[in-house]
Short mmCIF file of C-alpha atoms and ligand atoms in Angstrom, two decimals:
data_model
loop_
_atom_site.label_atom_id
_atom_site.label_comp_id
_atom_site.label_asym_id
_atom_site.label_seq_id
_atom_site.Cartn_x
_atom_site.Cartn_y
_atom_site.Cartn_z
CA UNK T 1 98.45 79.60 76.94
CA UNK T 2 99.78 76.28 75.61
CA UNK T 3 101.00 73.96 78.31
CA UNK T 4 102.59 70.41 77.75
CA UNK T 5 103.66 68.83 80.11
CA UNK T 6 107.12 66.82 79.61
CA UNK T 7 107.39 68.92 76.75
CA UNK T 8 111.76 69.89 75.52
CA UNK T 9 112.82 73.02 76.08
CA UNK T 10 111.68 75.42 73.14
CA UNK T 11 114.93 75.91 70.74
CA UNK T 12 113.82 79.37 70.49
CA UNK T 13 113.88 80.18 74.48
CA UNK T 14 117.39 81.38 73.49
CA UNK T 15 115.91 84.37 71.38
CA UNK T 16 113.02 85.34 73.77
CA UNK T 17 113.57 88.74 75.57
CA UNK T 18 111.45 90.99 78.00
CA UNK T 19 109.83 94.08 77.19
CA UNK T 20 112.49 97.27 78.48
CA UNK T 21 109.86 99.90 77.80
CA UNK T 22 107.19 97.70 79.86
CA UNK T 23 109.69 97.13 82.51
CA UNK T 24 110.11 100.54 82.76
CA UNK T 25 106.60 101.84 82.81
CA UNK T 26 105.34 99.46 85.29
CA UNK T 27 107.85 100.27 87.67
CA UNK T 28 107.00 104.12 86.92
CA UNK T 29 103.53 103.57 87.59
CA UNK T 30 104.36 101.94 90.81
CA UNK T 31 106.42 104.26 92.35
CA UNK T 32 103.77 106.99 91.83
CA UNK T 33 101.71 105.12 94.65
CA UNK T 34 103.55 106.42 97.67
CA UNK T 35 105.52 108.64 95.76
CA UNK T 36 107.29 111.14 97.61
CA UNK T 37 109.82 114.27 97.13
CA UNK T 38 112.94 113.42 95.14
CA UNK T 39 111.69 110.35 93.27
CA UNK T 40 111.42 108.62 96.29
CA UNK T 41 108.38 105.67 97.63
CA UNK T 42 106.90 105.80 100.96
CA UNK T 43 104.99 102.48 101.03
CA UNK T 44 105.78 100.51 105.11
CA UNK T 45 104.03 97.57 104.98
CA UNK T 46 99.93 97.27 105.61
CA UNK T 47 99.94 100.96 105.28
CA UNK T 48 96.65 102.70 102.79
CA UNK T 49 99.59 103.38 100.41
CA UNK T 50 100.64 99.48 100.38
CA UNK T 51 96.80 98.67 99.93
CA UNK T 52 97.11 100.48 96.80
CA UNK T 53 100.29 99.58 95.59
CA UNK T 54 98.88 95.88 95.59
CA UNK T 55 95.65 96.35 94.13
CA UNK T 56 97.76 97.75 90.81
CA UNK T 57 100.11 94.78 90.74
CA UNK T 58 97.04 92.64 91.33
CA UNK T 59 94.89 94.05 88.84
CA UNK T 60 98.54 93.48 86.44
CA UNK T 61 98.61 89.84 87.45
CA UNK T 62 95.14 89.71 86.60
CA UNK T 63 95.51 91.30 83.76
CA UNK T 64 98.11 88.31 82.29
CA UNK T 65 94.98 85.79 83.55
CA UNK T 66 97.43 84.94 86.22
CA UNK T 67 95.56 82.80 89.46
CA UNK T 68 95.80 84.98 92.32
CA UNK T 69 96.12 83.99 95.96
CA UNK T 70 96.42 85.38 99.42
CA UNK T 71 97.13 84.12 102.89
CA UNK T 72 96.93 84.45 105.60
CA UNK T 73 99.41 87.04 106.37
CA UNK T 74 98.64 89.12 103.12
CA UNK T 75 101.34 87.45 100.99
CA UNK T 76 100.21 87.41 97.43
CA UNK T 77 100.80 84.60 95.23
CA UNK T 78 100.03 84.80 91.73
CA UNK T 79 100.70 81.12 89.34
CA UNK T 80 100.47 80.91 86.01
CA UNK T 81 100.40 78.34 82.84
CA UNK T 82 102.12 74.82 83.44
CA UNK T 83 101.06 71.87 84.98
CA UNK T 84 99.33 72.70 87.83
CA UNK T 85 99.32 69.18 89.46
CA UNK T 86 103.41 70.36 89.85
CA UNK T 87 105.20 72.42 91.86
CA UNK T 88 105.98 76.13 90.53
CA UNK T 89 109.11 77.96 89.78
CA UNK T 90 108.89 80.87 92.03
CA UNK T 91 110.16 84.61 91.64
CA UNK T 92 109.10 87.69 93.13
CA UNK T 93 110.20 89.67 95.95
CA UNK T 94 108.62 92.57 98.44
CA UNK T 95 106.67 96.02 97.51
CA UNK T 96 106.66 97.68 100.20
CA UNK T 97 109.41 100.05 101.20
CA UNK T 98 111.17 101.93 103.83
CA UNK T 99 109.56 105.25 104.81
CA UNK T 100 112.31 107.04 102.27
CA UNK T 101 112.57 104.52 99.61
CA UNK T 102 113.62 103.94 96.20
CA UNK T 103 111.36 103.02 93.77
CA UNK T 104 113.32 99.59 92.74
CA UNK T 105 113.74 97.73 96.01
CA UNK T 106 111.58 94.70 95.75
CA UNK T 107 109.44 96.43 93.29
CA UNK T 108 111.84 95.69 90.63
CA UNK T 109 111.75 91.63 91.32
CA UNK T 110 107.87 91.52 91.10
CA UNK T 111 107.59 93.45 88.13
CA UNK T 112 110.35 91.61 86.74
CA UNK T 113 108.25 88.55 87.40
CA UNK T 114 105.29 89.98 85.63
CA UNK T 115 107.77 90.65 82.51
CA UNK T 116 108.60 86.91 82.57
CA UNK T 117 105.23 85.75 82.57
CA UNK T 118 104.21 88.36 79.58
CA UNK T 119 106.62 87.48 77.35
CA UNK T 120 106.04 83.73 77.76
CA UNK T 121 102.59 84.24 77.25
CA UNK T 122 103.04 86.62 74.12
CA UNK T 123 105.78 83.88 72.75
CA UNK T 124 103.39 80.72 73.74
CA UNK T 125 105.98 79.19 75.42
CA UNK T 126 105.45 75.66 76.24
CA UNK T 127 105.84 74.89 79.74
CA UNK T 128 105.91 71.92 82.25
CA UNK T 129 106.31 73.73 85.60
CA UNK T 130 103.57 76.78 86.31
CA UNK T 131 105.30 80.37 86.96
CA UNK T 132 104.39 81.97 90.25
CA UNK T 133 104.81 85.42 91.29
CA UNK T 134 105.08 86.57 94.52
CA UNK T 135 105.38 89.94 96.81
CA UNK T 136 105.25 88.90 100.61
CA UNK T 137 104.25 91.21 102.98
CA UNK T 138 106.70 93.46 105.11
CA UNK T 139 109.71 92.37 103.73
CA UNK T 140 111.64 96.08 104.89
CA UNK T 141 110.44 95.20 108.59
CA UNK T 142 110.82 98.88 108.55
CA UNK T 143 106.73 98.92 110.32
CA UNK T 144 106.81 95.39 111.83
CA UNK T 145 109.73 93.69 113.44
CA UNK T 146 111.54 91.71 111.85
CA UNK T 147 112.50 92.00 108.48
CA UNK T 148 111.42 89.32 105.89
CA UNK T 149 108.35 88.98 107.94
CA UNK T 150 106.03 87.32 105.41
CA UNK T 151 108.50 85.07 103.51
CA UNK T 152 109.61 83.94 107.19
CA UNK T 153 105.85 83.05 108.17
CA UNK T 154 105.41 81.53 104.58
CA UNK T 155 108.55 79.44 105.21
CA UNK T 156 107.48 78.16 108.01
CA UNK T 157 109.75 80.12 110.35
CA UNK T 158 107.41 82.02 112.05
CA UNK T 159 103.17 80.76 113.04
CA UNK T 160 101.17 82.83 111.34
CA UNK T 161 99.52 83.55 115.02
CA UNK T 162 102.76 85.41 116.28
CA UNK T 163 102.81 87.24 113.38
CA UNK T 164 99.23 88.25 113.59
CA UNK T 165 99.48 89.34 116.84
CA UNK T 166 103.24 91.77 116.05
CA UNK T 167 102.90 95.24 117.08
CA UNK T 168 104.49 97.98 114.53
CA UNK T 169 106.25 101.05 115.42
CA UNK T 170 103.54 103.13 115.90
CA UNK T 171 101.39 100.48 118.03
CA UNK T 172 98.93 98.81 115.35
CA UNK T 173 98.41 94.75 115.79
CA UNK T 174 99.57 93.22 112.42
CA UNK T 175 96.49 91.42 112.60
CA UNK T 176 94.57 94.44 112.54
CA UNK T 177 96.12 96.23 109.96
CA UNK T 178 95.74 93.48 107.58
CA UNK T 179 91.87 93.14 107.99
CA UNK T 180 92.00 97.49 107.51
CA UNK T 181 93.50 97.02 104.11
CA UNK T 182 91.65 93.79 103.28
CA UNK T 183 94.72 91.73 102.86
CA UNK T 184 93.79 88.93 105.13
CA UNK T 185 93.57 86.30 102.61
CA UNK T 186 91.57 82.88 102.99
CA UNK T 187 95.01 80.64 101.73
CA UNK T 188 96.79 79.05 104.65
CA UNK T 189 100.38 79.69 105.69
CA UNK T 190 102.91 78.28 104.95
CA UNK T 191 102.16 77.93 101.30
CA UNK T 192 102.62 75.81 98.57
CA UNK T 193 106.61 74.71 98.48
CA UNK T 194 108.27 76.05 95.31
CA UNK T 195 110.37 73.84 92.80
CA UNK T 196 112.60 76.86 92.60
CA UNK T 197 112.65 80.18 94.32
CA UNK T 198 115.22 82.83 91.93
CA UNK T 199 114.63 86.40 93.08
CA UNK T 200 116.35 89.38 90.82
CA UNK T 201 116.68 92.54 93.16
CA UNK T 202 118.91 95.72 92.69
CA UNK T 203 122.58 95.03 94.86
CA UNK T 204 121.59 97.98 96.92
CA UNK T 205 125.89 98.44 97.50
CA UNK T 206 128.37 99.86 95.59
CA UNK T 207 130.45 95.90 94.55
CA UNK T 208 128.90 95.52 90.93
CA UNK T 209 129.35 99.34 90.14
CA UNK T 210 132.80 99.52 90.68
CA UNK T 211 133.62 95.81 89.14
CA UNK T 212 131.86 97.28 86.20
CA UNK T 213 129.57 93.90 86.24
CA UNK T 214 126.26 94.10 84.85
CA UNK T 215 124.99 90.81 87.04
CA UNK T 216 125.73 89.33 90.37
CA UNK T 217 125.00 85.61 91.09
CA UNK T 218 124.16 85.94 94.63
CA UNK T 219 126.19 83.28 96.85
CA UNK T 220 125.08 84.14 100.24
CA UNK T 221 122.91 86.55 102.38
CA UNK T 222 124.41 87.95 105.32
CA UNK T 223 123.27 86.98 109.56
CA UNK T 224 121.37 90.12 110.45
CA UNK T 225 120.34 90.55 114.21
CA UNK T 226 118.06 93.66 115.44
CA UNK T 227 117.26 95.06 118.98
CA UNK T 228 115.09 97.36 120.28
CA UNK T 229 116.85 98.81 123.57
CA UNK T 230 115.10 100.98 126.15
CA UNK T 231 116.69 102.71 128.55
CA UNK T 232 115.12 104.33 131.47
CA UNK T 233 116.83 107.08 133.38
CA UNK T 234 115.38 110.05 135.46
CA UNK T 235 113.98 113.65 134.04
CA UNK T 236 115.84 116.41 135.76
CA UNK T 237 116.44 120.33 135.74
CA UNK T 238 119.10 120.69 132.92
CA UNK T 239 120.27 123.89 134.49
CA UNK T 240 120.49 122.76 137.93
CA UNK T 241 121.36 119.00 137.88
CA UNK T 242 125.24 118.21 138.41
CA UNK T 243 126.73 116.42 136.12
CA UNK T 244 127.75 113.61 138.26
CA UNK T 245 123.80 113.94 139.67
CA UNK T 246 122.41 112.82 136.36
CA UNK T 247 120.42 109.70 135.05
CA UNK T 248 120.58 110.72 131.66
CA UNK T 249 118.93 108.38 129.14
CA UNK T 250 119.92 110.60 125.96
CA UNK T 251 123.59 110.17 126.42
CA UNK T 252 123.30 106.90 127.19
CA UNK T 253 121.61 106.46 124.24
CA UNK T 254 124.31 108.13 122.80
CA UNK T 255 126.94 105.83 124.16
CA UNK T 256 125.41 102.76 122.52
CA UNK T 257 125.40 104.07 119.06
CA UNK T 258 129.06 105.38 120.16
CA UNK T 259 130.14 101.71 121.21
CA UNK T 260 128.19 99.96 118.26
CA UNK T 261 130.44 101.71 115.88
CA UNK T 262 133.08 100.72 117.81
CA UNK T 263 132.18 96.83 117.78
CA UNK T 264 131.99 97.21 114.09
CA UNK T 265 135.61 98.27 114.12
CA UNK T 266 136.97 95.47 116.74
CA UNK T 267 135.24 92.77 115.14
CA UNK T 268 136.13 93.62 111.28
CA UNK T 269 136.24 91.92 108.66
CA UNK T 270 132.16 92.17 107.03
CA UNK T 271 130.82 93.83 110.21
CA UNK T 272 128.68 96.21 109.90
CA UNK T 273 126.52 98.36 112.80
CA UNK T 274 123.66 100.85 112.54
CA UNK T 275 121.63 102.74 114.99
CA UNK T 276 119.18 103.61 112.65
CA UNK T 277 115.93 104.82 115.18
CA UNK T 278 116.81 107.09 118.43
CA UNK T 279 113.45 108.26 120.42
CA UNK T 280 114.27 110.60 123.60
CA UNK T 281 111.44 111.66 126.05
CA UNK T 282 110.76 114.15 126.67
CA UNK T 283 112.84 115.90 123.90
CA UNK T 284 113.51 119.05 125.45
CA UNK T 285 115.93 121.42 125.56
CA UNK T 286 116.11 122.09 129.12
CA UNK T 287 115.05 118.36 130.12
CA UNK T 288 117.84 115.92 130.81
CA UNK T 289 115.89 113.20 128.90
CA UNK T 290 114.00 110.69 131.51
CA UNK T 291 114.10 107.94 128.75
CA UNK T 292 114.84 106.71 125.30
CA UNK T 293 114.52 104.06 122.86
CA UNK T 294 117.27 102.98 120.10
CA UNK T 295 117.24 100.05 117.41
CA UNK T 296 120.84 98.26 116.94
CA UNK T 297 120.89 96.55 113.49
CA UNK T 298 123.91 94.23 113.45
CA UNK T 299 124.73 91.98 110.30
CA UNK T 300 128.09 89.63 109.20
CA UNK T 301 128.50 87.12 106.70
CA UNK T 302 130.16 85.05 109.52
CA UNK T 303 127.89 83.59 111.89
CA UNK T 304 130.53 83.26 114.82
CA UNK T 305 131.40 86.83 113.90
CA UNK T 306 128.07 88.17 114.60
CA UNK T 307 127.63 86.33 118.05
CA UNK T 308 130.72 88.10 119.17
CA UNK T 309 129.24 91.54 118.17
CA UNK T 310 126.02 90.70 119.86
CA UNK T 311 127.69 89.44 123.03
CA UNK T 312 129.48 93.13 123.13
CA UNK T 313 126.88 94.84 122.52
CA UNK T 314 125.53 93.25 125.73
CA UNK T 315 128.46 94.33 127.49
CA UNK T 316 128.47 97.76 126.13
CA UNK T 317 124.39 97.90 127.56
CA UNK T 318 125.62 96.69 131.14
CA UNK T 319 128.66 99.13 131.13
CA UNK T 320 126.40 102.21 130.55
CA UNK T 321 123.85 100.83 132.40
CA UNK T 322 125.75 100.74 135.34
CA UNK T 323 127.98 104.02 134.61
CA UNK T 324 124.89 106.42 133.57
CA UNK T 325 122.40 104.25 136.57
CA UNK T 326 119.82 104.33 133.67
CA UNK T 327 118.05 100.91 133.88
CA UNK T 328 118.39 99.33 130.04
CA UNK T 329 116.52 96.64 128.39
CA UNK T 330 116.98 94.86 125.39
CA UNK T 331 114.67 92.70 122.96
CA UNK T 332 115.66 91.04 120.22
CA UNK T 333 113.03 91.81 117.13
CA UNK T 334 115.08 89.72 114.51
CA UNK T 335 118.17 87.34 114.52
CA UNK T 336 118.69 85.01 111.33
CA UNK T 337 121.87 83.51 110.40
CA UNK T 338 124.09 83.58 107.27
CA UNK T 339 122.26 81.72 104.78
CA UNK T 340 123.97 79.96 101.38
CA UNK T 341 122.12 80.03 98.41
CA UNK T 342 121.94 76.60 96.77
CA UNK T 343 125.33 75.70 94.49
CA UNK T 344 123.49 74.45 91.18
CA UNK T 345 121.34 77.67 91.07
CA UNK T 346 123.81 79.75 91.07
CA UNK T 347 125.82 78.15 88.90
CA UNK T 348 122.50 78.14 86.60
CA UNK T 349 122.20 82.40 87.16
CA UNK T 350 125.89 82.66 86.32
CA UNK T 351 125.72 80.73 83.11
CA UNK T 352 122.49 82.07 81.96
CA UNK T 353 123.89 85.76 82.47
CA UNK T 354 126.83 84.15 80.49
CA UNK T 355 124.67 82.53 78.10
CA UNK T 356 122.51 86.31 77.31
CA UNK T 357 126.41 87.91 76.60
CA UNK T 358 126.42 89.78 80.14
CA UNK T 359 129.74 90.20 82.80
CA UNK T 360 128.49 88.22 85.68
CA UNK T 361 130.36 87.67 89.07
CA UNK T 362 129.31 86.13 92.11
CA UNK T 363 129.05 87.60 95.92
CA UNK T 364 127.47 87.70 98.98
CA UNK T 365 124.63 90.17 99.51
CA UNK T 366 124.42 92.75 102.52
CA UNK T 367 121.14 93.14 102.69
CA UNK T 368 118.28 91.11 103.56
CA UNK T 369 116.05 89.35 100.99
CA UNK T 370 112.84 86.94 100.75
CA UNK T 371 114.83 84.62 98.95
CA UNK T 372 116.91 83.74 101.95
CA UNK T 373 113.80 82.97 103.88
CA UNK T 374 112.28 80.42 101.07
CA UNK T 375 115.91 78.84 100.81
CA UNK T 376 114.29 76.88 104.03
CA UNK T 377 112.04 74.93 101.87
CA UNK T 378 113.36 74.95 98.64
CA UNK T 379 116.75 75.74 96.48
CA UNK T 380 116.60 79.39 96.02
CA UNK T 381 119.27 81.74 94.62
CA UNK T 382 119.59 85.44 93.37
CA UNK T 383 120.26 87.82 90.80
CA UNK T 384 121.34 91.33 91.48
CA UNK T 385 122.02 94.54 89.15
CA UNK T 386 124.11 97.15 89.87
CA UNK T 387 122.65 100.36 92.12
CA UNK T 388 124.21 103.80 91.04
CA UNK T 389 126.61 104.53 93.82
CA UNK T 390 125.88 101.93 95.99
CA UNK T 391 122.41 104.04 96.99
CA UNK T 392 118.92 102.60 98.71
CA UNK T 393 117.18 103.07 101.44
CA UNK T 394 117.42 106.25 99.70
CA UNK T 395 114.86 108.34 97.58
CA UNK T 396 118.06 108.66 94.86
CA UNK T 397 118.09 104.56 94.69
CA UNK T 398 118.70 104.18 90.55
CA UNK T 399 119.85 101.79 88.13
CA UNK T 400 120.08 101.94 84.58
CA UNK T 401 117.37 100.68 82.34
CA UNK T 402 120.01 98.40 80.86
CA UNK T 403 120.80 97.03 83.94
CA UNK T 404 117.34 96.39 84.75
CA UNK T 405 116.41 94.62 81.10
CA UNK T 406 119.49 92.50 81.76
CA UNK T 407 118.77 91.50 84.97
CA UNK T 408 115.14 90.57 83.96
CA UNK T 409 116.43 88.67 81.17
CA UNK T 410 118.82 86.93 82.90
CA UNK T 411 115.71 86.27 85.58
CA UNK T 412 113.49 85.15 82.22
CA UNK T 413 115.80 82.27 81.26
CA UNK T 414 116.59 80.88 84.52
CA UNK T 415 112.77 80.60 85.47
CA UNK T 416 112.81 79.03 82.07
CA UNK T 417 115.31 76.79 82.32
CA UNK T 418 114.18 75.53 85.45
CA UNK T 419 110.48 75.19 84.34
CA UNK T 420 111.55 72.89 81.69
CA UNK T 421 114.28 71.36 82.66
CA UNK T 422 117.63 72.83 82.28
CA UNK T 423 119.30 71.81 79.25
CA UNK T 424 122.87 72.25 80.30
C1 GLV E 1 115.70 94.51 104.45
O1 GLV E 1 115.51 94.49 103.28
C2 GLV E 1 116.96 94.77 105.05
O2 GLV E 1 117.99 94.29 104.54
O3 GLV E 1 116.98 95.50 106.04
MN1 MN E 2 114.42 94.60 99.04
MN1 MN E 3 114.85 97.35 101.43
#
């Protein structure tokens, strides 16, 4: 790999492309670790399935002589050419999933990443800034609480002791689960602070789709606030126990997720409300249920917005608290705010999707990404390609092959550009 520093932009950058076919493989390949019924990926975060899904993107970045690190918290940073004496221009994203996954959520941005770094090294592409790629651990949250775990801790958001010591849904320390899978890494965290963080991810939601846009230039990310409530009530003869006589933690359980889609629909505009996780004990038939445990996953582009929904969701808890006598508690497990991405990178993504002949529009994105978490320390911003209908979280998650070349090409020549020095 040639690397000159200070050196112009190439005047052939305009002609390089990715690799479709390689693209596509890679992201076949890793979608068969974890692969489950209907196409689907079953890869939660620190899980054997996770351990194997990044040894085969590390063996890739070794593969492209790429200089691999790992903290503390099993992020995985992997820099290449440049001057190394300067800050990178990082892109990545997440690879693990939610238990019924798709196979391009997150996956698609790191392999994306690796395409960028191939086809530089195939085209000996002078460069100033190094490339790094990077998949941070537990992105879905879907095991450990909250979301955007390791990007958070690599931010700075979070010490890596809390995180450490985070207990996942089925009662594993963090800690311990990283030492299982040998993903405690020697690097400290936070990490090295990017130039430039650009992360190209699938929408996930139906906007581009229906617009008929092959790229989004993502503006914004979305508050997102999560609670675990537990509500305690009293076991009782299902036959025999009046109605008026009950303590019944099922149906009060019941009367959250009831009143959460109902704070959805009094607070409007982008609010949106999901009881995703209901556990009853003891889960009989003839039982009225002695107690339960529900998640409550609120998110709004408007931060005020999202208070309000939070503060009646309280309300909602004390109401059938009081009504049902079930005893309720509530613990917050993740609560970020809106977060803008920074103006001159998008501008860059929209004009470099312009620039390769693609429709590009801009908008806000619904769900939660890594990129939102680095826009702490350094300007970030986003690419997304459309999902076919709207799908993931969701073993049918697809988008087209051209979709996904354009969206790494797009992700190509803004890393470029911002290695070198944007032109423009
Ligand atoms: C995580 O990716 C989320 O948006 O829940
Ligand atoms: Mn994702
Ligand atoms: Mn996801």
């Amino acid at each position: 790999m040639t690397t000159t520093p200070g050196a112009p932009p190439d005047a052939t950058t305009g002609s390089l492309r990715i690799d479709r076919a390689r693209l596509l493989d890679r992201i076949d390949a890793l979608a068969r670790v974890g692969a489950i019924e209907g196409g689907g990926v079953c890869r939660l975060a620190l899980t054997d399935e996770d351990r194997a899904g990044r040894d085969l993107v590390i063996a890739w970045m070794r593969d492209l002589e790429m200089d691999v690190v790992i903290d503390a918290v099993g992020n995985v940073i992997a820099t290449w050419g440049g001057d190394r004496s300067r800050a990178p221009v990082m892109c990545g994203s997440h690879i693990d999933t939610v238990r019924t996954g798709g196979k391009y959520d997150g996956n698609y941005g790191v392999i994306a990443g690796l395409e960028v770094v191939e086809t530089l090294a195939a085209a000996g592409q002078p460069l100033d800034r190094p490339i790094a790629v990077a998949f941070f651990t537990d992105e879905e949250g879907a095991r450990f609480h909250p979301d955007m775990l390791g990007s958070l801790v690599y931010a700075g958001g979070m010490s890596t002791e809390t995180a450490l010591e985070l207990r996942g849904i089925d009662g594993t320390r963090l800690g311990d689960e990283l030492d299982r899978i040998g993903y405690a890494g020697p690097a400290p965290c936070p990490g090295v602070v990017p130039h430039r963080y650009v992360e190209v991810h699938i929408e996930q939601g139906p906007v581009l789709e229906a617009a008929g846009i092959t790229i989004g230039a993502v503006t914004s990310v979305q508050g997102i606030h999560w609670e675990e409530i537990a509500i305690v009530g009293r076991s009782s003869h299902a036959g025999t126990t009046p109605m008026a006589m009950r303590r019944d933690a099922a149906f009060a359980a019941a009367s959250i997720a009831v009143r959460v889609r109902e704070i959805t629909a009094a607070v409007a505009g982008t609010q949106v409300g999901t009881v995703g996780a209901i556990e009853v004990h003891p889960n009989l038939v003839n039982v009225v249920a002695a107690s339960a445990t529900i998640t409550v996953d609120l998110r709004n582009t408007d931060r005020s917005a999202l208070r309000r929904a939070v503060d009646m969701l309280g309300v909602a808890c004390d109401e059938v608290a009081s009504s049902e006598s079930v005893d309720i508690t509530r613990r917050v497990t993740a609560d970020f705010d809106p977060v803008e991405f920074d103006p001159s990178m998008i501008d860059l993504v929209e004009r470099t999707a312009r620039d390769l002949g693609h429709s590009v529009q801009r908008m806000p994105s619904g769900a939660g990404h890594d990129a939102q978490m680095l826009a702490r320390v350094c300007p970030a911003a986003m690419i997304f390609v459309p999902s076919v209908d709207g799908l993931s979280h969701n073993v049918a998650e697809f988008t087209d092959a051209a979709d996904l070349e354009a969206g790494a090409n797009v992700l190509l020549h803004v890393v470029l550009r911002e290695a070198n020095g944007d032109p423009a």
